[in-house]
């Protein structure tokens, strides 16, 4: 995975008005994909599919999660703090995010020429919350 910062954090001057307005509405989904494939009391497995040119509106992430890419991808992501990133992902790339309690906000847009597919594993609780279950 390669990431290029297109716009720094805390600078919304280059943003299109429609994205600034969307952020100000404060109506964010907490879905990490298009469909839940599996769920139990500790995890939720999502399927995330983005057609060419498709964008997922801003999402609020407040749980830890990881993903694996099933395809090569060229993506754009705008963060609630103003940062905009161009992201190149290769098939098989994985990434882990620690967002527990942080309310991280971002969108995701497919800039590539093919459909993008990810599997996203959302951890409903932090590791320390799971310790009683492991004993």
PDB file of N, CA, C and O in Angstrom, residues 17-64:
ATOM      1  N   UNK A  17     -16.997  22.334  -1.956  1.00  0.00           N
ATOM      2  CA  UNK A  17     -18.030  22.717  -0.984  1.00  0.00           C
ATOM      3  C   UNK A  17     -18.950  21.561  -0.599  1.00  0.00           C
ATOM      4  O   UNK A  17     -19.361  21.448   0.556  1.00  0.00           O
ATOM      5  N   UNK A  18     -19.273  20.687  -1.558  1.00  0.00           N
ATOM      6  CA  UNK A  18     -20.221  19.608  -1.259  1.00  0.00           C
ATOM      7  C   UNK A  18     -19.677  18.669  -0.180  1.00  0.00           C
ATOM      8  O   UNK A  18     -20.437  18.146   0.629  1.00  0.00           O
ATOM      9  N   UNK A  19     -18.363  18.460  -0.124  1.00  0.00           N
ATOM     10  CA  UNK A  19     -17.795  17.581   0.907  1.00  0.00           C
ATOM     11  C   UNK A  19     -17.737  18.277   2.258  1.00  0.00           C
ATOM     12  O   UNK A  19     -17.963  17.654   3.294  1.00  0.00           O
ATOM     13  N   UNK A  20     -17.477  19.564   2.268  1.00  0.00           N
ATOM     14  CA  UNK A  20     -17.493  20.332   3.516  1.00  0.00           C
ATOM     15  C   UNK A  20     -18.910  20.332   4.086  1.00  0.00           C
ATOM     16  O   UNK A  20     -19.111  20.114   5.281  1.00  0.00           O
ATOM     17  N   UNK A  21     -19.909  20.548   3.232  1.00  0.00           N
ATOM     18  CA  UNK A  21     -21.309  20.524   3.690  1.00  0.00           C
ATOM     19  C   UNK A  21     -21.682  19.152   4.246  1.00  0.00           C
ATOM     20  O   UNK A  21     -22.341  19.046   5.269  1.00  0.00           O
ATOM     21  N   UNK A  22     -21.237  18.099   3.570  1.00  0.00           N
ATOM     22  CA  UNK A  22     -21.531  16.740   4.032  1.00  0.00           C
ATOM     23  C   UNK A  22     -20.928  16.504   5.417  1.00  0.00           C
ATOM     24  O   UNK A  22     -21.567  15.912   6.284  1.00  0.00           O
ATOM     25  N   UNK A  23     -19.722  16.979   5.644  1.00  0.00           N
ATOM     26  CA  UNK A  23     -19.095  16.854   6.963  1.00  0.00           C
ATOM     27  C   UNK A  23     -19.882  17.604   8.027  1.00  0.00           C
ATOM     28  O   UNK A  23     -20.053  17.120   9.144  1.00  0.00           O
ATOM     29  N   UNK A  24     -20.371  18.789   7.687  1.00  0.00           N
ATOM     30  CA  UNK A  24     -21.086  19.615   8.660  1.00  0.00           C
ATOM     31  C   UNK A  24     -22.455  19.052   9.032  1.00  0.00           C
ATOM     32  O   UNK A  24     -23.002  19.409  10.070  1.00  0.00           O
ATOM     33  N   UNK A  25     -23.005  18.173   8.193  1.00  0.00           N
ATOM     34  CA  UNK A  25     -24.298  17.558   8.509  1.00  0.00           C
ATOM     35  C   UNK A  25     -24.200  16.613   9.706  1.00  0.00           C
ATOM     36  O   UNK A  25     -25.179  16.390  10.403  1.00  0.00           O
ATOM     37  N   UNK A  26     -23.012  16.053   9.924  1.00  0.00           N
ATOM     38  CA  UNK A  26     -22.751  15.150  11.053  1.00  0.00           C
ATOM     39  C   UNK A  26     -23.683  13.939  11.072  1.00  0.00           C
ATOM     40  O   UNK A  26     -24.068  13.460  12.128  1.00  0.00           O
ATOM     41  N   UNK A  27     -24.044  13.464   9.898  1.00  0.00           N
ATOM     42  CA  UNK A  27     -24.878  12.270   9.785  1.00  0.00           C
ATOM     43  C   UNK A  27     -24.038  11.160   9.162  1.00  0.00           C
ATOM     44  O   UNK A  27     -24.079  10.935   7.964  1.00  0.00           O
ATOM     45  N   UNK A  28     -23.250  10.482  10.006  1.00  0.00           N
ATOM     46  CA  UNK A  28     -22.305   9.499   9.507  1.00  0.00           C
ATOM     47  C   UNK A  28     -22.777   8.084   9.779  1.00  0.00           C
ATOM     48  O   UNK A  28     -23.235   7.771  10.871  1.00  0.00           O
ATOM     49  N   UNK A  29     -22.597   7.233   8.793  1.00  0.00           N
ATOM     50  CA  UNK A  29     -22.821   5.806   8.980  1.00  0.00           C
ATOM     51  C   UNK A  29     -21.647   5.249   9.778  1.00  0.00           C
ATOM     52  O   UNK A  29     -20.566   5.827   9.795  1.00  0.00           O
ATOM     53  N   UNK A  30     -21.852   4.122  10.424  1.00  0.00           N
ATOM     54  CA  UNK A  30     -20.755   3.424  11.088  1.00  0.00           C
ATOM     55  C   UNK A  30     -20.471   2.103  10.379  1.00  0.00           C
ATOM     56  O   UNK A  30     -19.716   1.276  10.882  1.00  0.00           O
ATOM     57  N   UNK A  31     -21.046   1.924   9.189  1.00  0.00           N
ATOM     58  CA  UNK A  31     -20.833   0.711   8.406  1.00  0.00           C
ATOM     59  C   UNK A  31     -19.448   0.733   7.767  1.00  0.00           C
ATOM     60  O   UNK A  31     -19.046   1.737   7.192  1.00  0.00           O
ATOM     61  N   UNK A  32     -18.758  -0.389   7.831  1.00  0.00           N
ATOM     62  CA  UNK A  32     -17.437  -0.490   7.235  1.00  0.00           C
ATOM     63  C   UNK A  32     -17.464  -1.230   5.904  1.00  0.00           C
ATOM     64  O   UNK A  32     -16.428  -1.605   5.382  1.00  0.00           O
ATOM     65  N   UNK A  33     -18.655  -1.400   5.355  1.00  0.00           N
ATOM     66  CA  UNK A  33     -18.782  -2.084   4.075  1.00  0.00           C
ATOM     67  C   UNK A  33     -20.210  -2.032   3.576  1.00  0.00           C
ATOM     68  O   UNK A  33     -21.070  -1.366   4.151  1.00  0.00           O
ATOM     69  N   UNK A  34     -20.454  -2.780   2.500  1.00  0.00           N
ATOM     70  CA  UNK A  34     -21.777  -2.814   1.881  1.00  0.00           C
ATOM     71  C   UNK A  34     -22.682  -3.876   2.488  1.00  0.00           C
ATOM     72  O   UNK A  34     -23.895  -3.744   2.461  1.00  0.00           O
ATOM     73  N   UNK A  35     -22.064  -4.954   2.993  1.00  0.00           N
ATOM     74  CA  UNK A  35     -22.858  -6.057   3.529  1.00  0.00           C
ATOM     75  C   UNK A  35     -22.080  -6.789   4.617  1.00  0.00           C
ATOM     76  O   UNK A  35     -20.864  -6.952   4.501  1.00  0.00           O
ATOM     77  N   UNK A  36     -22.793  -7.230   5.649  1.00  0.00           N
ATOM     78  CA  UNK A  36     -22.190  -8.041   6.702  1.00  0.00           C
ATOM     79  C   UNK A  36     -22.229  -9.502   6.252  1.00  0.00           C
ATOM     80  O   UNK A  36     -23.287 -10.028   5.927  1.00  0.00           O
ATOM     81  N   UNK A  37     -21.054 -10.140   6.229  1.00  0.00           N
ATOM     82  CA  UNK A  37     -20.956 -11.543   5.824  1.00  0.00           C
ATOM     83  C   UNK A  37     -21.024 -12.493   7.015  1.00  0.00           C
ATOM     84  O   UNK A  37     -21.459 -13.635   6.880  1.00  0.00           O
ATOM     85  N   UNK A  38     -20.558 -12.026   8.179  1.00  0.00           N
ATOM     86  CA  UNK A  38     -20.551 -12.840   9.388  1.00  0.00           C
ATOM     87  C   UNK A  38     -20.516 -11.904  10.585  1.00  0.00           C
ATOM     88  O   UNK A  38     -19.887 -10.842  10.537  1.00  0.00           O
ATOM     89  N   UNK A  39     -21.185 -12.324  11.667  1.00  0.00           N
ATOM     90  CA  UNK A  39     -21.149 -11.524  12.887  1.00  0.00           C
ATOM     91  C   UNK A  39     -21.355 -12.425  14.091  1.00  0.00           C
ATOM     92  O   UNK A  39     -22.165 -13.348  14.058  1.00  0.00           O
ATOM     93  N   UNK A  40     -20.580 -12.158  15.154  1.00  0.00           N
ATOM     94  CA  UNK A  40     -20.825 -12.783  16.446  1.00  0.00           C
ATOM     95  C   UNK A  40     -20.623 -11.700  17.508  1.00  0.00           C
ATOM     96  O   UNK A  40     -20.619 -10.507  17.171  1.00  0.00           O
ATOM     97  N   UNK A  41     -20.442 -12.078  18.765  1.00  0.00           N
ATOM     98  CA  UNK A  41     -20.370 -11.060  19.810  1.00  0.00           C
ATOM     99  C   UNK A  41     -19.022 -10.339  19.868  1.00  0.00           C
ATOM    100  O   UNK A  41     -18.881  -9.364  20.596  1.00  0.00           O
ATOM    101  N   UNK A  42     -18.022 -10.771  19.074  1.00  0.00           N
ATOM    102  CA  UNK A  42     -16.709 -10.121  19.121  1.00  0.00           C
ATOM    103  C   UNK A  42     -16.276  -9.472  17.814  1.00  0.00           C
ATOM    104  O   UNK A  42     -15.496  -8.526  17.824  1.00  0.00           O
ATOM    105  N   UNK A  43     -16.764  -9.986  16.674  1.00  0.00           N
ATOM    106  CA  UNK A  43     -16.330  -9.459  15.378  1.00  0.00           C
ATOM    107  C   UNK A  43     -17.509  -9.304  14.423  1.00  0.00           C
ATOM    108  O   UNK A  43     -18.572  -9.888  14.602  1.00  0.00           O
ATOM    109  N   UNK A  44     -17.257  -8.525  13.394  1.00  0.00           N
ATOM    110  CA  UNK A  44     -18.193  -8.378  12.283  1.00  0.00           C
ATOM    111  C   UNK A  44     -17.343  -8.373  11.003  1.00  0.00           C
ATOM    112  O   UNK A  44     -16.400  -7.592  10.894  1.00  0.00           O
ATOM    113  N   UNK A  45     -17.651  -9.263  10.066  1.00  0.00           N
ATOM    114  CA  UNK A  45     -16.932  -9.349   8.803  1.00  0.00           C
ATOM    115  C   UNK A  45     -17.769  -8.681   7.716  1.00  0.00           C
ATOM    116  O   UNK A  45     -18.903  -9.088   7.469  1.00  0.00           O
ATOM    117  N   UNK A  46     -17.187  -7.656   7.097  1.00  0.00           N
ATOM    118  CA  UNK A  46     -17.874  -6.876   6.072  1.00  0.00           C
ATOM    119  C   UNK A  46     -17.327  -7.198   4.684  1.00  0.00           C
ATOM    120  O   UNK A  46     -16.137  -7.472   4.523  1.00  0.00           O
ATOM    121  N   UNK A  47     -18.179  -7.088   3.684  1.00  0.00           N
ATOM    122  CA  UNK A  47     -17.762  -7.048   2.288  1.00  0.00           C
ATOM    123  C   UNK A  47     -17.843  -5.587   1.861  1.00  0.00           C
ATOM    124  O   UNK A  47     -18.865  -4.934   2.079  1.00  0.00           O
ATOM    125  N   UNK A  48     -16.770  -5.077   1.284  1.00  0.00           N
ATOM    126  CA  UNK A  48     -16.750  -3.702   0.785  1.00  0.00           C
ATOM    127  C   UNK A  48     -16.472  -3.750  -0.706  1.00  0.00           C
ATOM    128  O   UNK A  48     -15.432  -4.258  -1.133  1.00  0.00           O
ATOM    129  N   UNK A  49     -17.410  -3.247  -1.486  1.00  0.00           N
ATOM    130  CA  UNK A  49     -17.288  -3.225  -2.943  1.00  0.00           C
ATOM    131  C   UNK A  49     -17.524  -1.800  -3.423  1.00  0.00           C
ATOM    132  O   UNK A  49     -18.515  -1.167  -3.039  1.00  0.00           O
ATOM    133  N   UNK A  50     -16.594  -1.309  -4.236  1.00  0.00           N
ATOM    134  CA  UNK A  50     -16.737   0.019  -4.847  1.00  0.00           C
ATOM    135  C   UNK A  50     -16.627  -0.122  -6.356  1.00  0.00           C
ATOM    136  O   UNK A  50     -15.576  -0.535  -6.869  1.00  0.00           O
ATOM    137  N   UNK A  51     -17.688   0.213  -7.073  1.00  0.00           N
ATOM    138  CA  UNK A  51     -17.623   0.218  -8.524  1.00  0.00           C
ATOM    139  C   UNK A  51     -16.744   1.378  -8.987  1.00  0.00           C
ATOM    140  O   UNK A  51     -16.436   2.292  -8.222  1.00  0.00           O
ATOM    141  N   UNK A  52     -16.366   1.359 -10.239  1.00  0.00           N
ATOM    142  CA  UNK A  52     -15.549   2.423 -10.811  1.00  0.00           C
ATOM    143  C   UNK A  52     -16.252   3.767 -10.597  1.00  0.00           C
ATOM    144  O   UNK A  52     -17.441   3.912 -10.886  1.00  0.00           O
ATOM    145  N   UNK A  53     -15.541   4.723  -9.993  1.00  0.00           N
ATOM    146  CA  UNK A  53     -16.099   6.047  -9.750  1.00  0.00           C
ATOM    147  C   UNK A  53     -16.997   6.143  -8.528  1.00  0.00           C
ATOM    148  O   UNK A  53     -17.426   7.236  -8.153  1.00  0.00           O
ATOM    149  N   UNK A  54     -17.291   5.029  -7.884  1.00  0.00           N
ATOM    150  CA  UNK A  54     -18.188   5.047  -6.726  1.00  0.00           C
ATOM    151  C   UNK A  54     -17.477   5.586  -5.494  1.00  0.00           C
ATOM    152  O   UNK A  54     -16.284   5.377  -5.293  1.00  0.00           O
ATOM    153  N   UNK A  55     -18.246   6.262  -4.663  1.00  0.00           N
ATOM    154  CA  UNK A  55     -17.739   6.839  -3.420  1.00  0.00           C
ATOM    155  C   UNK A  55     -18.656   6.444  -2.279  1.00  0.00           C
ATOM    156  O   UNK A  55     -19.882   6.490  -2.406  1.00  0.00           O
ATOM    157  N   UNK A  56     -18.051   6.054  -1.166  1.00  0.00           N
ATOM    158  CA  UNK A  56     -18.806   5.818   0.060  1.00  0.00           C
ATOM    159  C   UNK A  56     -18.752   7.109   0.861  1.00  0.00           C
ATOM    160  O   UNK A  56     -17.662   7.625   1.135  1.00  0.00           O
ATOM    161  N   UNK A  57     -19.907   7.668   1.232  1.00  0.00           N
ATOM    162  CA  UNK A  57     -19.922   8.914   2.015  1.00  0.00           C
ATOM    163  C   UNK A  57     -19.179   8.747   3.339  1.00  0.00           C
ATOM    164  O   UNK A  57     -18.833   7.636   3.739  1.00  0.00           O
ATOM    165  N   UNK A  58     -18.968   9.844   4.024  1.00  0.00           N
ATOM    166  CA  UNK A  58     -18.219   9.834   5.269  1.00  0.00           C
ATOM    167  C   UNK A  58     -18.779   8.814   6.257  1.00  0.00           C
ATOM    168  O   UNK A  58     -19.989   8.699   6.434  1.00  0.00           O
ATOM    169  N   UNK A  59     -17.859   8.080   6.869  1.00  0.00           N
ATOM    170  CA  UNK A  59     -18.158   7.038   7.845  1.00  0.00           C
ATOM    171  C   UNK A  59     -17.419   7.378   9.132  1.00  0.00           C
ATOM    172  O   UNK A  59     -16.304   7.889   9.094  1.00  0.00           O
ATOM    173  N   UNK A  60     -18.057   7.111  10.266  1.00  0.00           N
ATOM    174  CA  UNK A  60     -17.404   7.307  11.559  1.00  0.00           C
ATOM    175  C   UNK A  60     -16.921   5.950  12.059  1.00  0.00           C
ATOM    176  O   UNK A  60     -17.711   5.043  12.275  1.00  0.00           O
ATOM    177  N   UNK A  61     -15.605   5.817  12.191  1.00  0.00           N
ATOM    178  CA  UNK A  61     -15.003   4.577  12.681  1.00  0.00           C
ATOM    179  C   UNK A  61     -14.604   4.772  14.136  1.00  0.00           C
ATOM    180  O   UNK A  61     -13.771   5.607  14.437  1.00  0.00           O
ATOM    181  N   UNK A  62     -15.198   3.997  15.026  1.00  0.00           N
ATOM    182  CA  UNK A  62     -14.831   4.100  16.435  1.00  0.00           C
ATOM    183  C   UNK A  62     -14.482   2.735  17.034  1.00  0.00           C
ATOM    184  O   UNK A  62     -14.494   2.561  18.236  1.00  0.00           O
ATOM    185  N   UNK A  63     -14.176   1.791  16.145  1.00  0.00           N
ATOM    186  CA  UNK A  63     -13.734   0.463  16.579  1.00  0.00           C
ATOM    187  C   UNK A  63     -12.470   0.098  15.802  1.00  0.00           C
ATOM    188  O   UNK A  63     -12.230   0.609  14.708  1.00  0.00           O
ATOM    189  N   UNK A  64     -11.681  -0.784  16.370  1.00  0.00           N
ATOM    190  CA  UNK A  64     -10.511  -1.286  15.655  1.00  0.00           C
ATOM    191  C   UNK A  64     -10.983  -2.183  14.520  1.00  0.00           C
ATOM    192  O   UNK A  64     -12.000  -2.876  14.636  1.00  0.00           O
TER     193      UNK A  64
END
